[in-house]
PDB file of C-alpha atoms in Angstrom:
ATOM      1  CA  VAL A   1       9.659  -9.275   2.993  1.00 92.00           C
ATOM      2  CA  GLN A   2      12.361 -11.873   2.682  1.00 95.00           C
ATOM      3  CA  LEU A   3      11.244 -15.451   1.970  1.00 97.00           C
ATOM      4  CA  GLN A   4      13.406 -18.737   2.533  1.00 96.00           C
ATOM      5  CA  ALA A   5      11.549 -21.970   1.324  1.00 96.00           C
ATOM      6  CA  SER A   6      12.699 -25.404   2.661  1.00 96.00           C
ATOM      7  CA  GLY A   7      11.352 -29.080   2.791  1.00 96.00           C
ATOM      8  CA  GLY A   8      11.695 -29.945  -0.748  1.00 94.00           C
ATOM      9  CA  GLY A   9      13.084 -33.690  -1.488  1.00 97.00           C
ATOM     10  CA  VAL A  10      12.519 -36.747  -3.296  1.00 98.00           C
ATOM     11  CA  VAL A  11       9.504 -38.904  -2.685  1.00 98.00           C
ATOM     12  CA  GLN A  12       7.672 -41.652  -4.427  1.00 98.00           C
ATOM     13  CA  SER A  13       4.451 -41.444  -6.299  1.00 98.00           C
ATOM     14  CA  GLY A  14       1.700 -41.307  -4.062  1.00 98.00           C
ATOM     15  CA  GLY A  15       3.852 -40.299  -1.091  1.00 98.00           C
ATOM     16  CA  SER A  16       3.414 -36.857   0.745  1.00 98.00           C
ATOM     17  CA  LEU A  17       5.647 -34.130   1.355  1.00 98.00           C
ATOM     18  CA  ARG A  18       5.538 -30.500   3.134  1.00 98.00           C
ATOM     19  CA  VAL A  19       7.224 -27.641   2.024  1.00 98.00           C
ATOM     20  CA  SER A  20       7.783 -24.623   4.178  1.00 98.00           C
ATOM     21  CA  CYS A  21       8.560 -20.890   3.853  1.00 98.00           C
ATOM     22  CA  ALA A  22       9.883 -18.689   6.442  1.00 97.00           C
ATOM     23  CA  ALA A  23       9.625 -14.753   6.151  1.00 96.00           C
ATOM     24  CA  SER A  24      11.583 -12.159   7.633  1.00 94.00           C
ATOM     25  CA  GLY A  25      10.657  -8.181   7.698  1.00 84.00           C
ATOM     26  CA  ARG A  26       7.796  -6.253   8.921  1.00 79.00           C
ATOM     27  CA  ASP A  27       4.167  -6.652   8.418  1.00 90.00           C
ATOM     28  CA  PHE A  28       4.118 -10.185   7.468  1.00 91.00           C
ATOM     29  CA  SER A  29       0.036 -10.418   8.337  1.00 91.00           C
ATOM     30  CA  THR A  30      -0.343  -7.730   5.644  1.00 94.00           C
ATOM     31  CA  TYR A  31       0.678 -10.041   2.715  1.00 96.00           C
ATOM     32  CA  GLY A  32      -1.183 -12.552   0.739  1.00 97.00           C
ATOM     33  CA  MET A  33       1.027 -15.457   0.455  1.00 98.00           C
ATOM     34  CA  GLY A  34       1.524 -18.233  -2.197  1.00 98.00           C
ATOM     35  CA  TRP A  35       3.373 -20.885  -4.142  1.00 98.00           C
ATOM     36  CA  PHE A  36       4.137 -21.162  -7.627  1.00 98.00           C
ATOM     37  CA  ARG A  37       6.330 -24.036  -9.402  1.00 98.00           C
ATOM     38  CA  GLN A  38       8.518 -24.443 -12.434  1.00 98.00           C
ATOM     39  CA  SER A  39       9.586 -27.645 -13.943  1.00 96.00           C
ATOM     40  CA  ARG A  40      12.441 -27.588 -16.567  1.00 92.00           C
ATOM     41  CA  GLY A  41      11.502 -26.027 -19.794  1.00 92.00           C
ATOM     42  CA  THR A  42       8.017 -24.610 -18.707  1.00 94.00           C
ATOM     43  CA  GLU A  43       6.936 -21.125 -17.335  1.00 95.00           C
ATOM     44  CA  ARG A  44       6.089 -20.858 -13.720  1.00 96.00           C
ATOM     45  CA  GLN A  45       2.664 -22.084 -12.614  1.00 98.00           C
ATOM     46  CA  PHE A  46       0.594 -20.976  -9.850  1.00 98.00           C
ATOM     47  CA  VAL A  47      -0.029 -23.754  -7.243  1.00 98.00           C
ATOM     48  CA  ALA A  48      -1.875 -22.006  -4.349  1.00 98.00           C
ATOM     49  CA  ALA A  49      -2.592 -18.778  -2.273  1.00 98.00           C
ATOM     50  CA  ILE A  50      -3.716 -17.952   0.975  1.00 98.00           C
ATOM     51  CA  SER A  51      -5.280 -14.419   2.442  1.00 97.00           C
ATOM     52  CA  ARG A  52      -3.229 -12.495   5.042  1.00 95.00           C
ATOM     53  CA  ASN A  53      -5.668 -13.800   7.715  1.00 93.00           C
ATOM     54  CA  SER A  54      -6.077 -17.531   6.629  1.00 89.00           C
ATOM     55  CA  GLY A  55      -9.802 -16.912   5.627  1.00 92.00           C
ATOM     56  CA  ARG A  56      -9.420 -17.404   2.174  1.00 97.00           C
ATOM     57  CA  THR A  57      -7.508 -20.199   0.254  1.00 98.00           C
ATOM     58  CA  TRP A  58      -7.008 -20.701  -3.533  1.00 98.00           C
ATOM     59  CA  TYR A  59      -5.734 -23.692  -5.828  1.00 98.00           C
ATOM     60  CA  ALA A  60      -4.997 -24.482  -9.180  1.00 98.00           C
ATOM     61  CA  ASN A  61      -7.298 -27.137 -10.430  1.00 98.00           C
ATOM     62  CA  SER A  62      -4.208 -29.627 -10.685  1.00 98.00           C
ATOM     63  CA  VAL A  63      -3.330 -29.674  -7.083  1.00 98.00           C
ATOM     64  CA  LYS A  64      -6.996 -29.149  -5.454  1.00 98.00           C
ATOM     65  CA  GLY A  65      -7.906 -31.853  -3.071  1.00 98.00           C
ATOM     66  CA  ARG A  66      -4.364 -32.889  -2.716  1.00 98.00           C
ATOM     67  CA  PHE A  67      -2.315 -30.070  -1.523  1.00 98.00           C
ATOM     68  CA  THR A  68      -3.188 -27.692   1.405  1.00 98.00           C
ATOM     69  CA  ILE A  69      -1.871 -24.278   2.048  1.00 98.00           C
ATOM     70  CA  SER A  70      -1.639 -22.628   5.389  1.00 98.00           C
ATOM     71  CA  ARG A  71       0.183 -20.064   7.514  1.00 97.00           C
ATOM     72  CA  ASP A  72       1.099 -19.119  11.024  1.00 97.00           C
ATOM     73  CA  ASN A  73       1.266 -15.178  11.234  1.00 96.00           C
ATOM     74  CA  ALA A  74       2.774 -15.555  14.823  1.00 95.00           C
ATOM     75  CA  LYS A  75       5.682 -17.460  13.534  1.00 95.00           C
ATOM     76  CA  ASN A  76       5.863 -15.703  10.099  1.00 96.00           C
ATOM     77  CA  THR A  77       5.689 -19.096   8.273  1.00 97.00           C
ATOM     78  CA  MET A  78       3.791 -20.747   5.428  1.00 97.00           C
ATOM     79  CA  ASP A  79       3.371 -24.335   4.564  1.00 98.00           C
ATOM     80  CA  LEU A  80       2.220 -26.393   1.677  1.00 98.00           C
ATOM     81  CA  GLN A  81       1.270 -29.992   2.555  1.00 98.00           C
ATOM     82  CA  MET A  82       1.291 -31.997  -0.331  1.00 98.00           C
ATOM     83  CA  SER A  83      -0.491 -35.593  -0.659  1.00 98.00           C
ATOM     84  CA  SER A  84      -0.863 -38.184  -3.355  1.00 98.00           C
ATOM     85  CA  LEU A  85       1.837 -36.795  -5.261  1.00 98.00           C
ATOM     86  CA  LYS A  86       2.284 -37.457  -9.001  1.00 98.00           C
ATOM     87  CA  PRO A  87       5.356 -37.347 -11.197  1.00 97.00           C
ATOM     88  CA  GLU A  88       4.218 -34.059 -12.911  1.00 96.00           C
ATOM     89  CA  ASP A  89       4.484 -32.463  -9.517  1.00 98.00           C
ATOM     90  CA  THR A  90       8.155 -32.604  -9.788  1.00 98.00           C
ATOM     91  CA  ALA A  91       9.254 -28.901  -9.967  1.00 98.00           C
ATOM     92  CA  VAL A  92      11.183 -26.112  -8.031  1.00 98.00           C
ATOM     93  CA  TYR A  93       8.570 -24.658  -5.591  1.00 98.00           C
ATOM     94  CA  TYR A  94       8.722 -21.125  -4.871  1.00 98.00           C
ATOM     95  CA  CYS A  95       7.032 -19.152  -2.009  1.00 98.00           C
ATOM     96  CA  VAL A  96       5.911 -15.950  -2.929  1.00 98.00           C
ATOM     97  CA  ALA A  97       4.325 -12.642  -1.015  1.00 97.00           C
ATOM     98  CA  GLY A  98       2.397  -9.695  -2.280  1.00 97.00           C
ATOM     99  CA  LEU A  99       0.579  -6.900  -0.534  1.00 96.00           C
ATOM    100  CA  TYR A 100      -3.020  -8.197   0.162  1.00 96.00           C
ATOM    101  CA  THR A 101      -5.107  -5.738  -1.809  1.00 96.00           C
ATOM    102  CA  SER A 102      -8.128  -6.233  -4.336  1.00 97.00           C
ATOM    103  CA  ASP A 103      -5.607  -6.551  -6.962  1.00 96.00           C
ATOM    104  CA  PHE A 104      -4.356  -9.880  -5.301  1.00 97.00           C
ATOM    105  CA  ILE A 105      -7.821 -11.051  -4.682  1.00 97.00           C
ATOM    106  CA  ASN A 106      -8.678 -10.729  -8.502  1.00 97.00           C
ATOM    107  CA  ASN A 107      -5.301 -11.972  -9.609  1.00 98.00           C
ATOM    108  CA  TYR A 108      -3.970 -14.155  -6.979  1.00 98.00           C
ATOM    109  CA  TYR A 109      -2.919 -16.776  -9.861  1.00 98.00           C
ATOM    110  CA  SER A 110      -0.873 -14.233 -11.510  1.00 98.00           C
ATOM    111  CA  PRO A 111       2.870 -13.688 -10.844  1.00 97.00           C
ATOM    112  CA  VAL A 112       2.544  -9.865 -11.308  1.00 97.00           C
ATOM    113  CA  VAL A 113       0.619  -9.252  -7.661  1.00 97.00           C
ATOM    114  CA  TYR A 114       3.526 -10.793  -5.875  1.00 97.00           C
ATOM    115  CA  ASP A 115       6.487  -8.593  -4.895  1.00 95.00           C
ATOM    116  CA  ASP A 116       8.854 -11.044  -3.116  1.00 96.00           C
ATOM    117  CA  TRP A 117      10.004 -14.450  -4.384  1.00 97.00           C
ATOM    118  CA  GLY A 118      11.945 -17.032  -2.263  1.00 95.00           C
ATOM    119  CA  GLN A 119      14.860 -19.063  -3.741  1.00 93.00           C
ATOM    120  CA  GLY A 120      12.881 -22.048  -4.593  1.00 94.00           C
ATOM    121  CA  THR A 121      13.348 -25.681  -3.170  1.00 97.00           C
ATOM    122  CA  GLN A 122      13.182 -28.868  -5.263  1.00 98.00           C
ATOM    123  CA  VAL A 123      10.452 -31.440  -5.025  1.00 98.00           C
ATOM    124  CA  THR A 124      10.976 -34.592  -7.029  1.00 98.00           C
ATOM    125  CA  VAL A 125       8.104 -37.245  -7.562  1.00 98.00           C
ATOM    126  CA  SER A 126       9.653 -40.610  -8.730  1.00 97.00           C
ATOM    127  CA  SER A 127       7.292 -43.030 -10.515  1.00 92.00           C
TER     128      SER A 127
END
């Protein structure tokens, strides 16, 4: 599946922003989806993931309670609503997709279960 992220930008600390991901290809609903982020000089970091039917969601501790992941299988889209943003949330955000298997469920936080990566969208939170 091909992924296109959008919606990044510059926002003040404490503000909100939504990034979106549009997927093309077949069988979108068979994929678990997620978001990773990477800031300069650091490794890619898991942010959030969602099961293929939205029944389960997972979040990194650093974003829990502030970020909400959602998807619309009818539109082949996924969103990440971010609120109470902090300067440390500044990063390039990547939408990712992986086949929804038991391996995905057990390792949703690991980049290795995601086969497809979008090009990333920059989110900058100013203090």
